Coordinates of C-alpha atoms in Angstrom, one line a residue:
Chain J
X13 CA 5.9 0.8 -9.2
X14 CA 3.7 2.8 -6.6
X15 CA 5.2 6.0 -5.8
X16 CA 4.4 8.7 -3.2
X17 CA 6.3 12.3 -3.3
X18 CA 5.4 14.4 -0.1
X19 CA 5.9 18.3 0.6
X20 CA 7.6 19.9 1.8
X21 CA 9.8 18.2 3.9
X22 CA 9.7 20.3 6.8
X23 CA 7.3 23.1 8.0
X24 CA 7.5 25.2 10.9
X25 CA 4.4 27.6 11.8
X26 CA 3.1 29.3 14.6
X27 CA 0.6 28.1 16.9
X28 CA -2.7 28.8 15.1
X29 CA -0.9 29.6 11.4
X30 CA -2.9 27.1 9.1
X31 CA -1.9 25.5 6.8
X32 CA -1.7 22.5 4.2
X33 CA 0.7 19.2 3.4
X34 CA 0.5 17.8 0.0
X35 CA 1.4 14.1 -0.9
X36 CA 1.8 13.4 -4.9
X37 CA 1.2 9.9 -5.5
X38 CA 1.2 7.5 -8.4
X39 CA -0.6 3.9 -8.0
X40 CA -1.5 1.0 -10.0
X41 CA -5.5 1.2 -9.0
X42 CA -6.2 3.0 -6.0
X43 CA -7.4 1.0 -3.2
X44 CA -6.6 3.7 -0.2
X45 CA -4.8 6.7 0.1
X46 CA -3.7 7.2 4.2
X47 CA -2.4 9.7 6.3
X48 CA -0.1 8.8 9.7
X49 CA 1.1 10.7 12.4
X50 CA 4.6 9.5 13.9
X51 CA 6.0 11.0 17.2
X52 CA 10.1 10.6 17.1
X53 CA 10.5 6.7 18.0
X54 CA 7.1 5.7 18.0
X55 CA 5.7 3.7 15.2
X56 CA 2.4 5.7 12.8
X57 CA -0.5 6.5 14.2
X58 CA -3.7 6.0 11.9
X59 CA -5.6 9.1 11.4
X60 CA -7.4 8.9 7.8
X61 CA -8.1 6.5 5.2
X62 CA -9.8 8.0 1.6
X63 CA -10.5 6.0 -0.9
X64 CA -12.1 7.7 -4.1
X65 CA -11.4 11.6 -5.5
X66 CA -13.7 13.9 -4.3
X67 CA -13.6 12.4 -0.6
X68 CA -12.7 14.8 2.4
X69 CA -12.4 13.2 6.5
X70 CA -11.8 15.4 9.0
X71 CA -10.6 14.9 12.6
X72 CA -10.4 17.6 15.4
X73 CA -8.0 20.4 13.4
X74 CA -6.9 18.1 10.5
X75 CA -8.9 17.7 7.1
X76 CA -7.7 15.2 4.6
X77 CA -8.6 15.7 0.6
X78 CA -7.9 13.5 -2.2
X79 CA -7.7 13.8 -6.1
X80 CA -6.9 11.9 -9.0
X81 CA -2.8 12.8 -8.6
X82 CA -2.6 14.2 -4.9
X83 CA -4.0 14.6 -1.5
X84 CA -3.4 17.6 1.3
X85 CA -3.7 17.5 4.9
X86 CA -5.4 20.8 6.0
X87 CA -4.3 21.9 9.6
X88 CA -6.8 24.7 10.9
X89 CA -5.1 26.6 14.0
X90 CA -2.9 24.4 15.4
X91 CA -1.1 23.6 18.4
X92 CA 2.1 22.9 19.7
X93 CA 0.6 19.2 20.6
X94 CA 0.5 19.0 16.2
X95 CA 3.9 18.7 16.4
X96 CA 4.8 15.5 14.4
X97 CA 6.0 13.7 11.2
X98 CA 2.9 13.5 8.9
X99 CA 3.3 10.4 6.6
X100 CA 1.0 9.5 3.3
X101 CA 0.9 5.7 2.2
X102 CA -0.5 4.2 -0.8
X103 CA -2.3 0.9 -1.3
X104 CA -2.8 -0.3 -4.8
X105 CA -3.3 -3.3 -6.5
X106 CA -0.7 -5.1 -4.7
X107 CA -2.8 -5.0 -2.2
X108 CA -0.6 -6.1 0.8
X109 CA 1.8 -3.1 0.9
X110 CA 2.1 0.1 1.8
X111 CA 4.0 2.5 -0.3
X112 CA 5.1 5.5 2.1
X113 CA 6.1 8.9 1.2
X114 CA 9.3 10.4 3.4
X115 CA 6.8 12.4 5.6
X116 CA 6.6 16.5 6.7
X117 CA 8.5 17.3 9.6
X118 CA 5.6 19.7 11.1
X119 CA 6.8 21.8 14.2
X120 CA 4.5 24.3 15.6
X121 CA 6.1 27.2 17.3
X122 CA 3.8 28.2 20.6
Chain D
X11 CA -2.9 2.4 21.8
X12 CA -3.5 0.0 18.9
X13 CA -3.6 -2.9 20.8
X14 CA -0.2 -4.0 18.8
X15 CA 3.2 -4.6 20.6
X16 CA 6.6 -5.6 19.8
X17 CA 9.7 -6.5 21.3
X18 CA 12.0 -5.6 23.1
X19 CA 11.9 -1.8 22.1
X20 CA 15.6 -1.5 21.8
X21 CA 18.0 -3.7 20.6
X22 CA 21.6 -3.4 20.0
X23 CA 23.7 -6.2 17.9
X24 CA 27.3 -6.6 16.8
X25 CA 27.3 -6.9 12.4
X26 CA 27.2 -10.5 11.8
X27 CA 24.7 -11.7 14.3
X28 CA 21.4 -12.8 13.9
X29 CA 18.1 -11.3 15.8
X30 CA 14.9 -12.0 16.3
X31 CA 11.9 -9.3 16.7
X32 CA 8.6 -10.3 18.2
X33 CA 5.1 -8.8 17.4
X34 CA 1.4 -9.5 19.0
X35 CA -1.5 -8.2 16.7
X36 CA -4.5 -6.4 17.7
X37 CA -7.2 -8.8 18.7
X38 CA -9.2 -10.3 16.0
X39 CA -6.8 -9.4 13.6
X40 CA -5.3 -12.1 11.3
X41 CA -2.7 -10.1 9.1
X42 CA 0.5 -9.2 10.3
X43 CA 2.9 -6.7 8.2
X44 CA 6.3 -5.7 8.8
X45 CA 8.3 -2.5 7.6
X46 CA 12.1 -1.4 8.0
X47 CA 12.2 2.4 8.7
X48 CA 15.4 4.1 8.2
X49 CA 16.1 7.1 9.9
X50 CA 14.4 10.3 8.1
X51 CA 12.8 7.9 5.8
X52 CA 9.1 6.3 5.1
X53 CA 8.6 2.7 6.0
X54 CA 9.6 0.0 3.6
X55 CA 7.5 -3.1 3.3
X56 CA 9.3 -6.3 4.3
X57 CA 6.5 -9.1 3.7
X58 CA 2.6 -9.6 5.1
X59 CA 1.7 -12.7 7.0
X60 CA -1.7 -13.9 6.4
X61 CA -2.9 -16.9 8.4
X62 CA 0.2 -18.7 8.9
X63 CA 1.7 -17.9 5.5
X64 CA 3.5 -15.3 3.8
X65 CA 1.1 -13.1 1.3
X66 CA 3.8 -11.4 -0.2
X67 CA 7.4 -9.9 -0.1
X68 CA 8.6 -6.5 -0.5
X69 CA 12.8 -5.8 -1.9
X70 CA 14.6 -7.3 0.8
X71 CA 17.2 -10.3 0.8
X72 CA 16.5 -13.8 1.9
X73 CA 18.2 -13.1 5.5
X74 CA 15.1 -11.5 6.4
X75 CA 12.4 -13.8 7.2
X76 CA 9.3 -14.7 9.0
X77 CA 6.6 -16.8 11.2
X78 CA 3.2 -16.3 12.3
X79 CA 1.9 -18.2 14.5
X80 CA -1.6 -19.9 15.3
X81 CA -2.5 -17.3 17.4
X82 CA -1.3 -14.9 14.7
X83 CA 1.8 -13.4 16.6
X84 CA 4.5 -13.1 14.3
X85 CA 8.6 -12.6 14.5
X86 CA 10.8 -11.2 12.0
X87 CA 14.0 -12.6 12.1
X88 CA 17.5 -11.6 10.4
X89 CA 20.8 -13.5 9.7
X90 CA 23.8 -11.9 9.3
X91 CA 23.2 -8.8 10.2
X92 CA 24.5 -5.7 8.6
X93 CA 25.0 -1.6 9.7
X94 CA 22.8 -0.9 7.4
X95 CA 19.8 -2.9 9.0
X96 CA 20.0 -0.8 11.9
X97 CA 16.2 1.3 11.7
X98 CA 13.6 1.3 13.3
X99 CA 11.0 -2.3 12.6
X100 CA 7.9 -1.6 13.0
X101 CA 4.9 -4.2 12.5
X102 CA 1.2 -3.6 11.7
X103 CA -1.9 -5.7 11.5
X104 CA -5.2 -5.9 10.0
X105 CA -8.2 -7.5 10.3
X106 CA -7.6 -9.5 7.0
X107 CA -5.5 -9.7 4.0
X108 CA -6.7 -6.9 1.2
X109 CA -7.8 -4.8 4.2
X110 CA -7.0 -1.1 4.2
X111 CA -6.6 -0.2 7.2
X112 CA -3.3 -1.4 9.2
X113 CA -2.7 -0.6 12.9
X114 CA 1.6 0.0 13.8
X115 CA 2.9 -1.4 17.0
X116 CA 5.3 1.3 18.5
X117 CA 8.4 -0.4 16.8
X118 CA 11.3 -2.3 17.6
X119 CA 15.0 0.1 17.2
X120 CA 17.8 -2.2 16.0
X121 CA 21.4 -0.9 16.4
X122 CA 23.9 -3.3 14.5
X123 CA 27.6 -2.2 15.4

């Protein structure tokens, strides 16, 4: 069974404090590790998809790295407007689904 | 905007009814997904649609099922509805079945009471 452990649950920094999210994952042949963003009562919002170890995508303050066991979302000076729940999902062999993790609550303190 | 919407965007329902969410995929997109999102939880897949037909199920009971259409709108209907099916539903599409990337409407917010 896919599984996906994020950390830590909830982070609050202040505006321009960087820092990193991790999400532990175990899958039954990695077809795509992603990273949402979800406001409160919205549905995700795609930001990366990365598919083999070694692979980094960046986008405006937010890099995404993956490994054999985990990937991180790097946030570089943010902003209040980075306020969100960051979600990870795995796809594996079962190729249909998407296994979440619980999310980090980010909250960035201007 | 992903170019995905569902309805309505909130919905309340007494425990016993039955419901029935609605979800129009992104243009040229032929996959339709739908999760159940609990509150302070990560999506749980429900099932996939793929051209008409469901492509697979995630752990939830027969009284959750599906359509999708020609046109590859979808619904997501429950019987017998239960407090613990009150979350957030949220469906996603992709431009075919195996694809990686999935685009999420903004979600539908069933409240069974």
């Amino acid at each position: 069974e896919d599984q996906v452990t994020q950390s830590p649950e909830a982070l609050r920094l202040q505006e321009g404090e960087s820092s990193s999210l991790n999400c532990s994952y175990t899958v039954s042949g990695l077809r795509g590790l992603f990273w949402y963003r979800q406001d409160p009562g919205k549905g995700p919002e795609f930001l990366f998809t990365l598919y083999s170890a070694g692979e980094e995508k960046e986008k405006e303050r937010l890099k995404a790295t993956l490994t054999k066991k985990e990937s991180f979302l790097h946030i570089t000076a943010p902003k209040p407007e980075d306020s969100a729940t960051y979600l990870c999902a795995v796809q594996g062999i079962r190729y249909e689904k998407l296994t979440f993790g619980t999310g980090t609550r980010l909250t960035i303190i201007p | 905007e992903t170019g995905v919407t569902q309805s309505p965007t909130h919905l309340i329902k007494t425990r016993g009814q039955q419901v029935t969410l609605r979800c129009s995929s992104q243009s040229g997109h032929n996959t339709v997904s739908w999760y159940q999102q609990a509150l302070g939880q990560g999506p749980q897949f429900i099932f996939q649609y793929y051209r008409e037909e469901e492509n697979g199920r995630g752990n939830f009971p027969p009284r959750f099922s599906g359509l999708q259409f020609p046109n590859y709108s979808s619904e997501l209907n429950v019987n017998a509805l239960e407090l613990d099916d009150s979350a957030l539903y949220l469906c996603a599409s992709s431009l075919d079945r195996g694809w990686t990337e999935a685009f999420f409407g903004q979600g539908t917010r069933l409240t069974v009471v």
